[in-house]
């Protein structure tokens, strides 16, 4: 699979020139785990009562896998991702280590809901929310969080014969981005061949040609620090 095929269409021009040289294997010190927050545990229990599954509660992120970008290269010894149990926030440094973070459980029909915000006011932010993604990136479906293409849905789809083709759909709605420091909400509703994208309560994309019935959900970030919280999935019958 070519590098171009695996590079996301929403990356900025600077991010397209991703380095391919081997990164120095200089492990960073891992901060000690923060104390769990009882209020977050209560919120998770309340969400579960309504059918939502909290996908991140573990400091070590043991249910998640890092996928380096471009594809085909092993993840760096360092990690961009850090989960704070006291706040329930997943931090991604998003600089020099472009990669995806995918939950290991394959999901079919359901709603993937994520709250997110950029840290500060970055100049070249680039991030995305992923559904029905294959570990080898032969298929992926991403809601773009990059400000100038916010509201778009794009990725790579598989034909019945196994060939990959690109798609890009939806409406650019940069005005939906909330003020710096405020949390944004993305919901991706997957039912059969349909993927419906909501950004802060507004439908921005309605794609009905998804060719894979299940896949991994996850996050992508590079170019600037970004934070995620309330990462949930609700299965649909």
PDB file of C-alpha atoms in Angstrom:
ATOM      1  CA  UNK A   1       0.000   0.000   0.000  1.00  0.00           C
ATOM      2  CA  UNK A   2       1.489   3.375  -1.022  1.00  0.00           C
ATOM      3  CA  UNK A   3       2.409   6.130   1.365  1.00  0.00           C
ATOM      4  CA  UNK A   4       0.049   8.488  -0.448  1.00  0.00           C
ATOM      5  CA  UNK A   5      -2.854   6.117   0.034  1.00  0.00           C
ATOM      6  CA  UNK A   6      -2.276   5.906   3.771  1.00  0.00           C
ATOM      7  CA  UNK A   7      -1.728   9.630   4.310  1.00  0.00           C
ATOM      8  CA  UNK A   8      -4.913  11.347   5.401  1.00  0.00           C
ATOM      9  CA  UNK A   9      -6.402  13.869   2.986  1.00  0.00           C
ATOM     10  CA  UNK A  10      -7.082  16.296   5.779  1.00  0.00           C
ATOM     11  CA  UNK A  11      -3.432  16.778   6.797  1.00  0.00           C
ATOM     12  CA  UNK A  12      -1.993  20.245   6.271  1.00  0.00           C
ATOM     13  CA  UNK A  13       0.630  20.835   3.602  1.00  0.00           C
ATOM     14  CA  UNK A  14       3.311  20.780   6.245  1.00  0.00           C
ATOM     15  CA  UNK A  15       2.086  17.516   7.681  1.00  0.00           C
ATOM     16  CA  UNK A  16       2.061  15.866   4.270  1.00  0.00           C
ATOM     17  CA  UNK A  17       5.844  15.934   4.302  1.00  0.00           C
ATOM     18  CA  UNK A  18       6.015  13.498   7.181  1.00  0.00           C
ATOM     19  CA  UNK A  19       9.544  12.378   8.002  1.00  0.00           C
ATOM     20  CA  UNK A  20      10.423   8.841   7.037  1.00  0.00           C
ATOM     21  CA  UNK A  21      13.806   8.714   8.700  1.00  0.00           C
ATOM     22  CA  UNK A  22      14.123   6.647  11.841  1.00  0.00           C
ATOM     23  CA  UNK A  23      13.336   8.725  14.873  1.00  0.00           C
ATOM     24  CA  UNK A  24      15.803   8.669  17.757  1.00  0.00           C
ATOM     25  CA  UNK A  25      14.779   6.077  20.299  1.00  0.00           C
ATOM     26  CA  UNK A  26      14.924   8.313  23.330  1.00  0.00           C
ATOM     27  CA  UNK A  27      12.260   7.158  25.757  1.00  0.00           C
ATOM     28  CA  UNK A  28      10.681   9.922  27.773  1.00  0.00           C
ATOM     29  CA  UNK A  29      10.029   9.522  31.442  1.00  0.00           C
ATOM     30  CA  UNK A  30       6.483   8.390  32.063  1.00  0.00           C
ATOM     31  CA  UNK A  31       4.722  10.485  34.718  1.00  0.00           C
ATOM     32  CA  UNK A  32       3.236   8.588  37.642  1.00  0.00           C
ATOM     33  CA  UNK A  33      -0.448   7.715  37.334  1.00  0.00           C
ATOM     34  CA  UNK A  34      -2.902  10.219  38.736  1.00  0.00           C
ATOM     35  CA  UNK A  35      -5.491   9.191  41.295  1.00  0.00           C
ATOM     36  CA  UNK A  36      -8.873   8.019  39.954  1.00  0.00           C
ATOM     37  CA  UNK A  37     -11.728  10.501  40.227  1.00  0.00           C
ATOM     38  CA  UNK A  38     -14.872   9.098  41.925  1.00  0.00           C
ATOM     39  CA  UNK A  39     -17.035  11.631  40.067  1.00  0.00           C
ATOM     40  CA  UNK A  40     -15.826  10.224  36.745  1.00  0.00           C
ATOM     41  CA  UNK A  41     -16.634   6.715  37.918  1.00  0.00           C
ATOM     42  CA  UNK A  42     -20.161   7.837  38.777  1.00  0.00           C
ATOM     43  CA  UNK A  43     -20.549   9.513  35.386  1.00  0.00           C
ATOM     44  CA  UNK A  44     -19.378   6.344  33.645  1.00  0.00           C
ATOM     45  CA  UNK A  45     -21.923   4.298  35.578  1.00  0.00           C
ATOM     46  CA  UNK A  46     -24.690   6.712  34.580  1.00  0.00           C
ATOM     47  CA  UNK A  47     -23.643   6.497  30.924  1.00  0.00           C
ATOM     48  CA  UNK A  48     -23.616   2.701  31.078  1.00  0.00           C
ATOM     49  CA  UNK A  49     -27.201   2.768  32.312  1.00  0.00           C
ATOM     50  CA  UNK A  50     -28.124   4.418  28.999  1.00  0.00           C
ATOM     51  CA  UNK A  51     -26.183   1.953  26.875  1.00  0.00           C
ATOM     52  CA  UNK A  52     -22.910   3.862  26.515  1.00  0.00           C
ATOM     53  CA  UNK A  53     -19.550   2.102  26.848  1.00  0.00           C
ATOM     54  CA  UNK A  54     -16.677   4.189  28.201  1.00  0.00           C
ATOM     55  CA  UNK A  55     -13.684   3.245  26.059  1.00  0.00           C
ATOM     56  CA  UNK A  56     -10.948   4.784  28.161  1.00  0.00           C
ATOM     57  CA  UNK A  57     -10.623   4.408  31.913  1.00  0.00           C
ATOM     58  CA  UNK A  58      -7.166   2.858  32.205  1.00  0.00           C
ATOM     59  CA  UNK A  59      -4.042   4.924  32.792  1.00  0.00           C
ATOM     60  CA  UNK A  60      -1.881   2.540  30.748  1.00  0.00           C
ATOM     61  CA  UNK A  61      -4.195   2.624  27.687  1.00  0.00           C
ATOM     62  CA  UNK A  62      -3.915  -1.165  27.520  1.00  0.00           C
ATOM     63  CA  UNK A  63      -7.075  -1.441  25.389  1.00  0.00           C
ATOM     64  CA  UNK A  64      -5.650   0.829  22.716  1.00  0.00           C
ATOM     65  CA  UNK A  65      -3.028   0.448  19.995  1.00  0.00           C
ATOM     66  CA  UNK A  66      -0.828   3.106  18.440  1.00  0.00           C
ATOM     67  CA  UNK A  67      -0.487   3.167  14.652  1.00  0.00           C
ATOM     68  CA  UNK A  68       2.312   5.307  13.271  1.00  0.00           C
ATOM     69  CA  UNK A  69       1.823   7.591  10.265  1.00  0.00           C
ATOM     70  CA  UNK A  70       2.704   7.028   7.522  1.00  0.00           C
ATOM     71  CA  UNK A  71       1.650   3.416   7.757  1.00  0.00           C
ATOM     72  CA  UNK A  72       4.061   0.522   7.663  1.00  0.00           C
ATOM     73  CA  UNK A  73       6.433   1.931  10.268  1.00  0.00           C
ATOM     74  CA  UNK A  74       6.508   0.836  13.918  1.00  0.00           C
ATOM     75  CA  UNK A  75       5.400   3.316  16.584  1.00  0.00           C
ATOM     76  CA  UNK A  76       8.108   5.424  18.167  1.00  0.00           C
ATOM     77  CA  UNK A  77       9.454   4.344  21.542  1.00  0.00           C
ATOM     78  CA  UNK A  78       7.967   7.548  22.871  1.00  0.00           C
ATOM     79  CA  UNK A  79       4.223   8.100  23.009  1.00  0.00           C
ATOM     80  CA  UNK A  80       2.213  11.225  22.243  1.00  0.00           C
ATOM     81  CA  UNK A  81      -0.683   9.981  24.367  1.00  0.00           C
ATOM     82  CA  UNK A  82      -1.224  10.416  28.101  1.00  0.00           C
ATOM     83  CA  UNK A  83      -4.419   9.781  30.054  1.00  0.00           C
ATOM     84  CA  UNK A  84      -5.107  11.711  33.265  1.00  0.00           C
ATOM     85  CA  UNK A  85      -7.352   9.645  35.538  1.00  0.00           C
ATOM     86  CA  UNK A  86      -8.074  12.616  37.800  1.00  0.00           C
ATOM     87  CA  UNK A  87      -9.638  14.702  35.007  1.00  0.00           C
ATOM     88  CA  UNK A  88     -10.659  12.017  32.509  1.00  0.00           C
ATOM     89  CA  UNK A  89      -8.747  13.851  29.769  1.00  0.00           C
ATOM     90  CA  UNK A  90      -6.625  12.109  27.139  1.00  0.00           C
ATOM     91  CA  UNK A  91      -3.785  14.404  26.118  1.00  0.00           C
ATOM     92  CA  UNK A  92      -2.005  14.073  22.786  1.00  0.00           C
ATOM     93  CA  UNK A  93       1.178  16.068  22.246  1.00  0.00           C
ATOM     94  CA  UNK A  94       0.518  15.914  18.505  1.00  0.00           C
ATOM     95  CA  UNK A  95       4.002  17.122  17.579  1.00  0.00           C
ATOM     96  CA  UNK A  96       6.720  15.128  15.748  1.00  0.00           C
ATOM     97  CA  UNK A  97       4.893  11.838  16.370  1.00  0.00           C
ATOM     98  CA  UNK A  98       1.980  11.688  13.896  1.00  0.00           C
ATOM     99  CA  UNK A  99      -0.097   8.615  14.655  1.00  0.00           C
ATOM    100  CA  UNK A 100      -3.514   7.122  15.263  1.00  0.00           C
ATOM    101  CA  UNK A 101      -4.735   5.605  18.511  1.00  0.00           C
ATOM    102  CA  UNK A 102      -7.218   2.775  17.849  1.00  0.00           C
ATOM    103  CA  UNK A 103      -9.369   0.872  20.343  1.00  0.00           C
ATOM    104  CA  UNK A 104      -8.724  -2.848  19.995  1.00  0.00           C
ATOM    105  CA  UNK A 105     -12.390  -3.949  19.916  1.00  0.00           C
ATOM    106  CA  UNK A 106     -14.055  -4.128  16.510  1.00  0.00           C
ATOM    107  CA  UNK A 107     -17.356  -2.245  16.402  1.00  0.00           C
ATOM    108  CA  UNK A 108     -20.326  -2.561  14.075  1.00  0.00           C
ATOM    109  CA  UNK A 109     -23.447  -0.390  14.098  1.00  0.00           C
ATOM    110  CA  UNK A 110     -23.425   2.241  16.801  1.00  0.00           C
ATOM    111  CA  UNK A 111     -22.615   5.803  17.843  1.00  0.00           C
ATOM    112  CA  UNK A 112     -19.042   6.919  18.510  1.00  0.00           C
ATOM    113  CA  UNK A 113     -19.053  10.084  20.612  1.00  0.00           C
ATOM    114  CA  UNK A 114     -15.998  12.148  21.529  1.00  0.00           C
ATOM    115  CA  UNK A 115     -15.458  15.535  23.145  1.00  0.00           C
ATOM    116  CA  UNK A 116     -12.312  17.359  22.046  1.00  0.00           C
ATOM    117  CA  UNK A 117     -10.485  20.677  22.001  1.00  0.00           C
ATOM    118  CA  UNK A 118      -7.143  22.009  20.869  1.00  0.00           C
ATOM    119  CA  UNK A 119      -4.736  23.096  23.571  1.00  0.00           C
ATOM    120  CA  UNK A 120      -4.288  26.847  23.266  1.00  0.00           C
ATOM    121  CA  UNK A 121      -4.507  28.441  19.807  1.00  0.00           C
ATOM    122  CA  UNK A 122      -2.302  26.299  17.532  1.00  0.00           C
ATOM    123  CA  UNK A 123      -1.309  27.556  14.090  1.00  0.00           C
ATOM    124  CA  UNK A 124      -1.490  24.225  12.215  1.00  0.00           C
ATOM    125  CA  UNK A 125      -3.851  21.915  14.100  1.00  0.00           C
ATOM    126  CA  UNK A 126      -4.816  18.623  12.482  1.00  0.00           C
ATOM    127  CA  UNK A 127      -6.849  15.839  14.063  1.00  0.00           C
ATOM    128  CA  UNK A 128      -9.655  13.403  13.348  1.00  0.00           C
ATOM    129  CA  UNK A 129     -12.132  10.907  14.780  1.00  0.00           C
ATOM    130  CA  UNK A 130     -12.144   7.454  13.160  1.00  0.00           C
ATOM    131  CA  UNK A 131     -14.741   4.725  12.720  1.00  0.00           C
ATOM    132  CA  UNK A 132     -14.803   1.433  10.803  1.00  0.00           C
ATOM    133  CA  UNK A 133     -11.052   1.530  10.440  1.00  0.00           C
ATOM    134  CA  UNK A 134      -8.997  -1.542   9.568  1.00  0.00           C
ATOM    135  CA  UNK A 135      -5.704  -2.032  11.440  1.00  0.00           C
ATOM    136  CA  UNK A 136      -3.796  -2.080   8.142  1.00  0.00           C
ATOM    137  CA  UNK A 137      -5.539   1.151   7.012  1.00  0.00           C
ATOM    138  CA  UNK A 138      -7.015  -0.586   3.978  1.00  0.00           C
ATOM    139  CA  UNK A 139     -10.248   1.127   5.010  1.00  0.00           C
ATOM    140  CA  UNK A 140     -10.769   4.129   7.277  1.00  0.00           C
ATOM    141  CA  UNK A 141     -13.464   6.748   7.772  1.00  0.00           C
ATOM    142  CA  UNK A 142     -12.485   9.999   9.466  1.00  0.00           C
ATOM    143  CA  UNK A 143     -14.390  13.021  10.724  1.00  0.00           C
ATOM    144  CA  UNK A 144     -11.995  15.916  10.184  1.00  0.00           C
ATOM    145  CA  UNK A 145     -11.312  18.167  13.175  1.00  0.00           C
ATOM    146  CA  UNK A 146      -8.932  20.449  11.297  1.00  0.00           C
ATOM    147  CA  UNK A 147     -10.612  23.886  11.516  1.00  0.00           C
ATOM    148  CA  UNK A 148     -10.809  24.743   7.804  1.00  0.00           C
ATOM    149  CA  UNK A 149     -12.372  21.357   6.924  1.00  0.00           C
ATOM    150  CA  UNK A 150     -14.390  20.811  10.099  1.00  0.00           C
ATOM    151  CA  UNK A 151     -17.561  18.928   9.214  1.00  0.00           C
ATOM    152  CA  UNK A 152     -16.073  16.858   6.403  1.00  0.00           C
ATOM    153  CA  UNK A 153     -15.994  13.069   6.328  1.00  0.00           C
ATOM    154  CA  UNK A 154     -13.372  11.291   4.275  1.00  0.00           C
ATOM    155  CA  UNK A 155     -11.139   8.282   4.006  1.00  0.00           C
ATOM    156  CA  UNK A 156     -10.548   5.082   2.083  1.00  0.00           C
ATOM    157  CA  UNK A 157     -13.227   2.555   1.186  1.00  0.00           C
ATOM    158  CA  UNK A 158     -12.972  -1.006  -0.068  1.00  0.00           C
ATOM    159  CA  UNK A 159     -14.667  -2.322  -3.193  1.00  0.00           C
ATOM    160  CA  UNK A 160     -16.147  -5.848  -3.237  1.00  0.00           C
ATOM    161  CA  UNK A 161     -12.990  -6.899  -5.089  1.00  0.00           C
ATOM    162  CA  UNK A 162     -10.778  -5.469  -2.349  1.00  0.00           C
ATOM    163  CA  UNK A 163      -9.569  -2.387  -4.224  1.00  0.00           C
ATOM    164  CA  UNK A 164      -9.219   0.843  -2.268  1.00  0.00           C
ATOM    165  CA  UNK A 165     -10.607   4.200  -3.377  1.00  0.00           C
ATOM    166  CA  UNK A 166     -10.787   7.564  -1.677  1.00  0.00           C
ATOM    167  CA  UNK A 167     -13.906   9.473  -0.746  1.00  0.00           C
ATOM    168  CA  UNK A 168     -14.617  12.922   0.640  1.00  0.00           C
ATOM    169  CA  UNK A 169     -18.074  14.181   1.517  1.00  0.00           C
ATOM    170  CA  UNK A 170     -19.950  16.626   3.710  1.00  0.00           C
ATOM    171  CA  UNK A 171     -19.965  20.363   4.267  1.00  0.00           C
ATOM    172  CA  UNK A 172     -17.143  22.500   5.563  1.00  0.00           C
ATOM    173  CA  UNK A 173     -18.440  24.227   8.670  1.00  0.00           C
ATOM    174  CA  UNK A 174     -15.481  25.974  10.367  1.00  0.00           C
ATOM    175  CA  UNK A 175     -17.893  28.313  12.149  1.00  0.00           C
ATOM    176  CA  UNK A 176     -19.052  25.364  14.263  1.00  0.00           C
ATOM    177  CA  UNK A 177     -15.715  25.317  16.078  1.00  0.00           C
ATOM    178  CA  UNK A 178     -16.163  26.614  19.603  1.00  0.00           C
ATOM    179  CA  UNK A 179     -13.900  29.173  21.248  1.00  0.00           C
ATOM    180  CA  UNK A 180     -10.408  28.088  22.365  1.00  0.00           C
ATOM    181  CA  UNK A 181     -10.635  26.191  25.632  1.00  0.00           C
ATOM    182  CA  UNK A 182     -14.259  25.120  25.082  1.00  0.00           C
ATOM    183  CA  UNK A 183     -15.109  21.492  24.387  1.00  0.00           C
ATOM    184  CA  UNK A 184     -16.478  20.420  21.003  1.00  0.00           C
ATOM    185  CA  UNK A 185     -18.582  17.288  20.460  1.00  0.00           C
ATOM    186  CA  UNK A 186     -18.436  14.906  17.503  1.00  0.00           C
ATOM    187  CA  UNK A 187     -20.834  12.008  17.008  1.00  0.00           C
ATOM    188  CA  UNK A 188     -20.471   9.458  14.217  1.00  0.00           C
ATOM    189  CA  UNK A 189     -23.592   7.323  13.786  1.00  0.00           C
ATOM    190  CA  UNK A 190     -22.907   4.109  11.853  1.00  0.00           C
ATOM    191  CA  UNK A 191     -25.843   2.019  10.618  1.00  0.00           C
ATOM    192  CA  UNK A 192     -25.319  -0.424   7.778  1.00  0.00           C
ATOM    193  CA  UNK A 193     -23.763   1.428   4.847  1.00  0.00           C
ATOM    194  CA  UNK A 194     -24.589   4.838   6.308  1.00  0.00           C
ATOM    195  CA  UNK A 195     -22.328   7.123   8.364  1.00  0.00           C
ATOM    196  CA  UNK A 196     -23.916  10.276   9.771  1.00  0.00           C
ATOM    197  CA  UNK A 197     -21.630  12.984  11.190  1.00  0.00           C
ATOM    198  CA  UNK A 198     -22.755  15.473  13.844  1.00  0.00           C
ATOM    199  CA  UNK A 199     -20.495  18.368  14.896  1.00  0.00           C
ATOM    200  CA  UNK A 200     -21.694  20.216  17.979  1.00  0.00           C
ATOM    201  CA  UNK A 201     -25.233  19.032  17.310  1.00  0.00           C
ATOM    202  CA  UNK A 202     -25.290  19.921  13.598  1.00  0.00           C
ATOM    203  CA  UNK A 203     -25.396  17.278  10.842  1.00  0.00           C
ATOM    204  CA  UNK A 204     -22.558  18.046   8.420  1.00  0.00           C
ATOM    205  CA  UNK A 205     -22.202  14.784   6.479  1.00  0.00           C
ATOM    206  CA  UNK A 206     -24.539  11.924   5.546  1.00  0.00           C
ATOM    207  CA  UNK A 207     -22.668   9.255   3.604  1.00  0.00           C
ATOM    208  CA  UNK A 208     -24.490   6.113   2.482  1.00  0.00           C
ATOM    209  CA  UNK A 209     -21.814   4.165   0.633  1.00  0.00           C
ATOM    210  CA  UNK A 210     -19.744   2.589   3.412  1.00  0.00           C
ATOM    211  CA  UNK A 211     -18.602  -0.833   2.223  1.00  0.00           C
ATOM    212  CA  UNK A 212     -17.360  -2.278   5.520  1.00  0.00           C
ATOM    213  CA  UNK A 213     -19.806  -3.296   8.232  1.00  0.00           C
ATOM    214  CA  UNK A 214     -17.405  -3.051  11.174  1.00  0.00           C
ATOM    215  CA  UNK A 215     -13.967  -1.838  12.201  1.00  0.00           C
ATOM    216  CA  UNK A 216     -11.973  -0.090  14.887  1.00  0.00           C
ATOM    217  CA  UNK A 217     -12.785   3.317  16.329  1.00  0.00           C
ATOM    218  CA  UNK A 218     -10.089   5.755  17.277  1.00  0.00           C
ATOM    219  CA  UNK A 219      -8.408   9.128  17.226  1.00  0.00           C
ATOM    220  CA  UNK A 220      -5.761  10.889  15.166  1.00  0.00           C
ATOM    221  CA  UNK A 221      -3.679  13.939  15.942  1.00  0.00           C
ATOM    222  CA  UNK A 222      -0.566  15.618  14.601  1.00  0.00           C
ATOM    223  CA  UNK A 223       0.757  19.108  14.223  1.00  0.00           C
ATOM    224  CA  UNK A 224      -0.542  20.494  17.522  1.00  0.00           C
ATOM    225  CA  UNK A 225      -1.560  19.365  21.016  1.00  0.00           C
ATOM    226  CA  UNK A 226      -5.168  18.206  21.317  1.00  0.00           C
ATOM    227  CA  UNK A 227      -7.256  16.874  24.199  1.00  0.00           C
ATOM    228  CA  UNK A 228     -10.073  14.313  24.210  1.00  0.00           C
ATOM    229  CA  UNK A 229     -12.560  13.212  26.861  1.00  0.00           C
ATOM    230  CA  UNK A 230     -15.851  11.292  27.229  1.00  0.00           C
ATOM    231  CA  UNK A 231     -14.770   8.789  24.562  1.00  0.00           C
ATOM    232  CA  UNK A 232     -17.827   6.543  24.292  1.00  0.00           C
ATOM    233  CA  UNK A 233     -19.499   4.028  22.024  1.00  0.00           C
ATOM    234  CA  UNK A 234     -23.160   3.035  22.064  1.00  0.00           C
ATOM    235  CA  UNK A 235     -24.045  -0.137  20.133  1.00  0.00           C
ATOM    236  CA  UNK A 236     -27.178   0.024  18.002  1.00  0.00           C
ATOM    237  CA  UNK A 237     -29.383  -2.994  17.238  1.00  0.00           C
TER     238      UNK A 237
END
